[in-house]
mmCIF file of C-alpha atoms in Angstrom:
data_model
loop_
_atom_site.group_PDB
_atom_site.id
_atom_site.type_symbol
_atom_site.label_atom_id
_atom_site.label_comp_id
_atom_site.label_asym_id
_atom_site.label_seq_id
_atom_site.Cartn_x
_atom_site.Cartn_y
_atom_site.Cartn_z
ATOM 1 C CA PRO A 1 88.447 88.760 103.985
ATOM 2 C CA VAL A 2 87.606 91.936 102.540
ATOM 3 C CA GLN A 3 87.644 94.026 105.387
ATOM 4 C CA HIS A 4 91.280 92.004 105.770
ATOM 5 C CA PHE A 5 92.749 92.479 102.435
ATOM 6 C CA LEU A 6 91.914 96.294 102.973
ATOM 7 C CA ILE A 7 93.944 97.288 105.863
ATOM 8 C CA GLN A 8 96.705 94.620 104.922
ATOM 9 C CA THR A 9 96.920 96.556 101.809
ATOM 10 C CA ALA A 10 96.423 99.909 103.035
ATOM 11 C CA ILE A 11 100.317 100.378 103.572
ATOM 12 C CA LEU A 12 100.316 100.154 99.302
ATOM 13 C CA GLU A 13 99.808 103.789 97.891
ATOM 14 C CA ARG A 14 99.973 101.145 93.882
ATOM 15 C CA LEU A 15 98.312 97.427 94.585
ATOM 16 C CA GLN A 16 99.283 95.468 92.046
ATOM 17 C CA GLY A 17 97.746 91.442 92.807
ATOM 18 C CA SER A 18 100.728 89.867 93.740
ATOM 19 C CA LEU A 19 101.994 92.549 95.575
ATOM 20 C CA CYS A 20 98.758 92.174 97.790
ATOM 21 C CA GLU A 21 99.193 89.109 98.156
ATOM 22 C CA ALA A 22 102.535 88.741 98.952
ATOM 23 C CA VAL A 23 101.959 92.059 101.105
ATOM 24 C CA ILE A 24 99.262 90.089 102.921
ATOM 25 C CA GLY A 25 101.886 86.668 103.305
ATOM 26 C CA GLU A 26 99.452 83.736 104.048
ATOM 27 C CA PRO A 27 98.686 81.603 102.176
ATOM 28 C CA ASN A 28 96.362 82.832 99.137
ATOM 29 C CA GLU A 29 96.079 80.841 95.916
ATOM 30 C CA PRO A 30 98.146 82.364 92.850
ATOM 31 C CA GLY A 31 96.254 85.189 91.439
ATOM 32 C CA SER A 32 93.332 85.507 94.887
ATOM 33 C CA GLY A 33 95.025 89.149 94.956
ATOM 34 C CA GLN A 34 94.183 89.747 91.542
ATOM 35 C CA VAL A 35 90.386 88.764 91.873
ATOM 36 C CA MET A 36 90.211 91.433 95.294
ATOM 37 C CA LEU A 37 91.276 93.714 93.374
ATOM 38 C CA GLU A 38 88.859 93.912 90.737
ATOM 39 C CA ARG A 39 85.687 92.794 93.301
ATOM 40 C CA LEU A 40 86.511 95.858 94.501
ATOM 41 C CA GLU A 41 86.749 97.838 92.315
ATOM 42 C CA LYS A 42 83.331 95.884 91.187
ATOM 43 C CA ALA A 43 81.974 96.602 94.144
ATOM 44 C CA ASN A 44 83.028 100.369 93.790
ATOM 45 C CA LEU A 45 85.134 100.288 97.013
ATOM 46 C CA PHE A 46 86.710 102.983 96.628
ATOM 47 C CA LEU A 47 88.973 101.143 94.129
ATOM 48 C CA THR A 48 90.866 103.761 90.861
ATOM 49 C CA PRO A 49 92.628 101.724 88.472
ATOM 50 C CA LEU A 50 95.515 102.858 86.473
ATOM 51 C CA ASP A 51 96.451 101.661 83.831
ATOM 52 C CA ASP A 52 93.861 100.152 81.266
ATOM 53 C CA GLU A 53 94.724 96.595 81.454
ATOM 54 C CA ARG A 54 94.637 96.584 85.618
ATOM 55 C CA GLN A 55 96.791 95.546 86.295
ATOM 56 C CA TRP A 56 97.441 98.197 88.448
ATOM 57 C CA TYR A 57 94.877 99.952 91.320
ATOM 58 C CA ARG A 58 95.283 102.718 93.832
ATOM 59 C CA TYR A 59 92.446 103.375 96.579
ATOM 60 C CA HIS A 60 90.762 106.242 97.138
ATOM 61 C CA GLN A 61 92.921 109.163 98.800
ATOM 62 C CA LEU A 62 90.490 109.682 102.046
ATOM 63 C CA PHE A 63 90.040 105.918 102.399
ATOM 64 C CA ALA A 64 93.657 105.467 102.050
ATOM 65 C CA GLU A 65 93.897 107.402 104.783
ATOM 66 C CA ALA A 66 91.648 106.225 106.979
ATOM 67 C CA LEU A 67 92.812 102.127 105.977
ATOM 68 C CA HIS A 68 96.528 103.892 107.111
ATOM 69 C CA HIS A 69 94.456 104.976 109.801
ATOM 70 C CA TYR A 70 93.360 101.885 110.945
ATOM 71 C CA LEU A 71 95.573 100.066 111.251
ATOM 72 C CA HIS A 72 98.219 102.450 112.303
ATOM 73 C CA ARG A 73 95.603 102.322 115.155
ATOM 74 C CA MET A 74 94.754 99.341 115.768
ATOM 75 C CA ARG A 75 97.115 96.871 113.897
ATOM 76 C CA PRO A 76 100.721 98.881 114.734
ATOM 77 C CA ALA A 77 102.940 96.061 115.985
ATOM 78 C CA GLN A 78 102.051 95.054 112.255
ATOM 79 C CA VAL A 79 102.527 97.657 110.289
ATOM 80 C CA GLN A 80 106.803 97.771 109.940
ATOM 81 C CA ILE A 81 105.972 93.336 108.683
ATOM 82 C CA LEU A 82 103.769 94.954 105.491
ATOM 83 C CA HIS A 83 106.146 97.605 104.616
ATOM 84 C CA GLN A 84 109.054 94.210 105.140
ATOM 85 C CA ARG A 85 107.468 92.371 102.762
ATOM 86 C CA ALA A 86 106.453 95.593 100.522
ATOM 87 C CA SER A 87 109.476 95.836 99.923
ATOM 88 C CA ILE A 88 111.030 92.252 99.810
ATOM 89 C CA TRP A 89 108.043 92.734 96.723
ATOM 90 C CA TYR A 90 109.495 95.623 94.893
ATOM 91 C CA GLU A 91 114.093 94.480 94.761
ATOM 92 C CA GLN A 92 112.155 90.779 93.593
ATOM 93 C CA HIS A 93 110.595 92.716 90.534
ATOM 94 C CA GLY A 94 113.036 95.321 90.288
ATOM 95 C CA LEU A 95 111.662 98.514 91.280
ATOM 96 C CA LEU A 96 114.417 99.699 93.860
ATOM 97 C CA HIS A 97 112.538 103.165 94.393
ATOM 98 C CA GLU A 98 110.014 101.639 95.778
ATOM 99 C CA ALA A 99 111.566 98.913 97.411
ATOM 100 C CA VAL A 100 113.898 101.340 99.316
ATOM 101 C CA ARG A 101 111.017 103.475 100.525
ATOM 102 C CA HIS A 102 109.219 100.150 101.732
ATOM 103 C CA ALA A 103 112.576 99.440 104.286
ATOM 104 C CA LEU A 104 112.833 102.979 104.985
ATOM 105 C CA LYS A 105 108.963 102.790 106.637
ATOM 106 C CA ALA A 106 109.797 99.811 107.783
ATOM 107 C CA THR A 107 112.328 101.043 109.637
ATOM 108 C CA ASP A 108 114.884 97.585 107.715
ATOM 109 C CA PHE A 109 118.132 100.520 107.352
ATOM 110 C CA GLU A 110 120.875 97.662 106.989
ATOM 111 C CA ARG A 111 118.116 96.647 103.984
ATOM 112 C CA ALA A 112 117.687 100.786 102.513
ATOM 113 C CA ALA A 113 121.086 100.970 102.649
ATOM 114 C CA HIS A 114 122.034 97.851 100.315
ATOM 115 C CA LEU A 115 119.054 98.349 97.912
ATOM 116 C CA MET A 116 120.057 102.180 98.296
ATOM 117 C CA GLU A 117 123.485 101.247 96.727
ATOM 118 C CA GLN A 118 122.108 99.254 94.497
ATOM 119 C CA VAL A 119 120.415 102.141 92.519
ATOM 120 C CA GLY A 120 122.042 105.916 94.472
ATOM 121 C CA ASN A 121 124.468 105.690 91.009
ATOM 122 C CA SER A 122 120.760 106.092 88.705
ATOM 123 C CA LEU A 123 119.877 108.856 91.046
ATOM 124 C CA VAL A 124 122.256 110.378 90.898
ATOM 125 C CA SER A 125 122.977 110.431 87.421
ATOM 126 C CA GLN A 126 119.454 110.805 86.413
ATOM 127 C CA GLY A 127 119.710 114.266 89.194
ATOM 128 C CA GLU A 128 117.444 112.620 91.576
ATOM 129 C CA ILE A 129 119.297 113.875 93.973
ATOM 130 C CA ALA A 130 116.243 114.874 96.334
ATOM 131 C CA THR A 131 115.311 111.525 96.440
ATOM 132 C CA LEU A 132 119.178 110.238 97.394
ATOM 133 C CA GLN A 133 119.193 113.125 100.028
ATOM 134 C CA HIS A 134 115.943 112.856 101.227
ATOM 135 C CA TRP A 135 116.648 108.057 102.160
ATOM 136 C CA MET A 136 119.678 109.458 103.946
ATOM 137 C CA ALA A 137 118.865 111.497 106.616
ATOM 138 C CA ALA A 138 116.541 109.075 107.047
ATOM 139 C CA LEU A 139 119.741 106.904 107.530
ATOM 140 C CA PRO A 140 120.856 106.572 111.350
ATOM 141 C CA ASN A 141 124.216 107.689 111.562
ATOM 142 C CA GLU A 142 125.688 103.966 112.606
ATOM 143 C CA VAL A 143 124.177 102.244 109.284
ATOM 144 C CA VAL A 144 126.017 105.517 106.983
ATOM 145 C CA ARG A 145 129.625 105.522 108.686
ATOM 146 C CA SER A 146 129.266 101.425 108.358
ATOM 147 C CA HIS A 147 128.654 101.645 104.896
ATOM 148 C CA VAL A 148 132.122 102.619 102.196
ATOM 149 C CA GLU A 149 129.742 103.740 99.513
ATOM 150 C CA ILE A 150 126.910 105.992 101.525
ATOM 151 C CA SER A 151 129.539 107.100 104.067
ATOM 152 C CA ILE A 152 130.655 108.494 100.274
ATOM 153 C CA TRP A 153 127.384 110.052 98.734
ATOM 154 C CA GLN A 154 127.112 110.929 102.254
ATOM 155 C CA GLY A 155 131.075 113.224 101.984
ATOM 156 C CA TRP A 156 129.135 114.490 98.211
ATOM 157 C CA LEU A 157 125.848 115.547 99.583
ATOM 158 C CA LEU A 158 128.022 116.957 101.587
ATOM 159 C CA PHE A 159 129.722 118.652 99.291
ATOM 160 C CA VAL A 160 126.948 119.359 96.642
ATOM 161 C CA SER A 161 125.550 121.646 99.656
ATOM 162 C CA GLY A 162 127.755 123.594 99.718
ATOM 163 C CA ASN A 163 128.784 122.741 102.905
ATOM 164 C CA TYR A 164 132.852 122.425 101.996
ATOM 165 C CA ASP A 165 134.352 122.495 105.599
ATOM 166 C CA ALA A 166 132.251 119.305 106.727
ATOM 167 C CA ALA A 167 132.608 117.455 103.922
ATOM 168 C CA GLU A 168 135.915 117.026 103.994
ATOM 169 C CA ARG A 169 135.959 116.485 107.590
ATOM 170 C CA HIS A 170 133.428 114.024 106.269
ATOM 171 C CA LEU A 171 135.724 112.260 103.450
ATOM 172 C CA GLU A 172 138.327 111.327 106.311
ATOM 173 C CA ALA A 173 136.816 110.250 108.930
ATOM 174 C CA ILE A 174 136.055 108.221 105.570
ATOM 175 C CA GLU A 175 139.125 107.001 105.396
ATOM 176 C CA HIS A 176 140.930 107.161 108.192
ATOM 177 C CA ARG A 177 138.111 104.139 109.271
ATOM 178 C CA PHE A 178 137.904 102.347 105.388
ATOM 179 C CA ASP A 179 141.389 102.614 105.965
ATOM 180 C CA ILE A 180 141.468 104.417 102.693
ATOM 181 C CA ASN A 181 144.462 105.346 100.800
#
């Protein structure tokens, strides 16, 4: 059970009991994720608490890399599913940045686009343009083109990066595609 827990949660940068339970996706007793985290900490298994309440943890970096490598090598089909589960948990808990990140890692681009539409304006108002650019670059063109708001952000990003001609062409294409006048 310990090895299974470690491998299944290897995709997470930060660990929390109910998040681990959601990612593992098996019927467990409520609180079993927290119990396992406490057990791992007591056994000194490369786990560091991130808060005084011991609600959030992380694996030591080298251990996390080894687990991640093992997961990708030995169980590659699970990686996408684990990231999807993490994305859903983060969305349900209002942590949309993390939800987007995991949706992108799951290559669930429609989900990522939907989440980006929810959080995009706050990114811009908080000056997190680089995050928005990174997320937009990860989306396939057909996904960008199929979402009005994301298409507009793409045009805006072209404009603020100084690509005025490309921004104008992009925005004209949006007007044509979505019949905006």
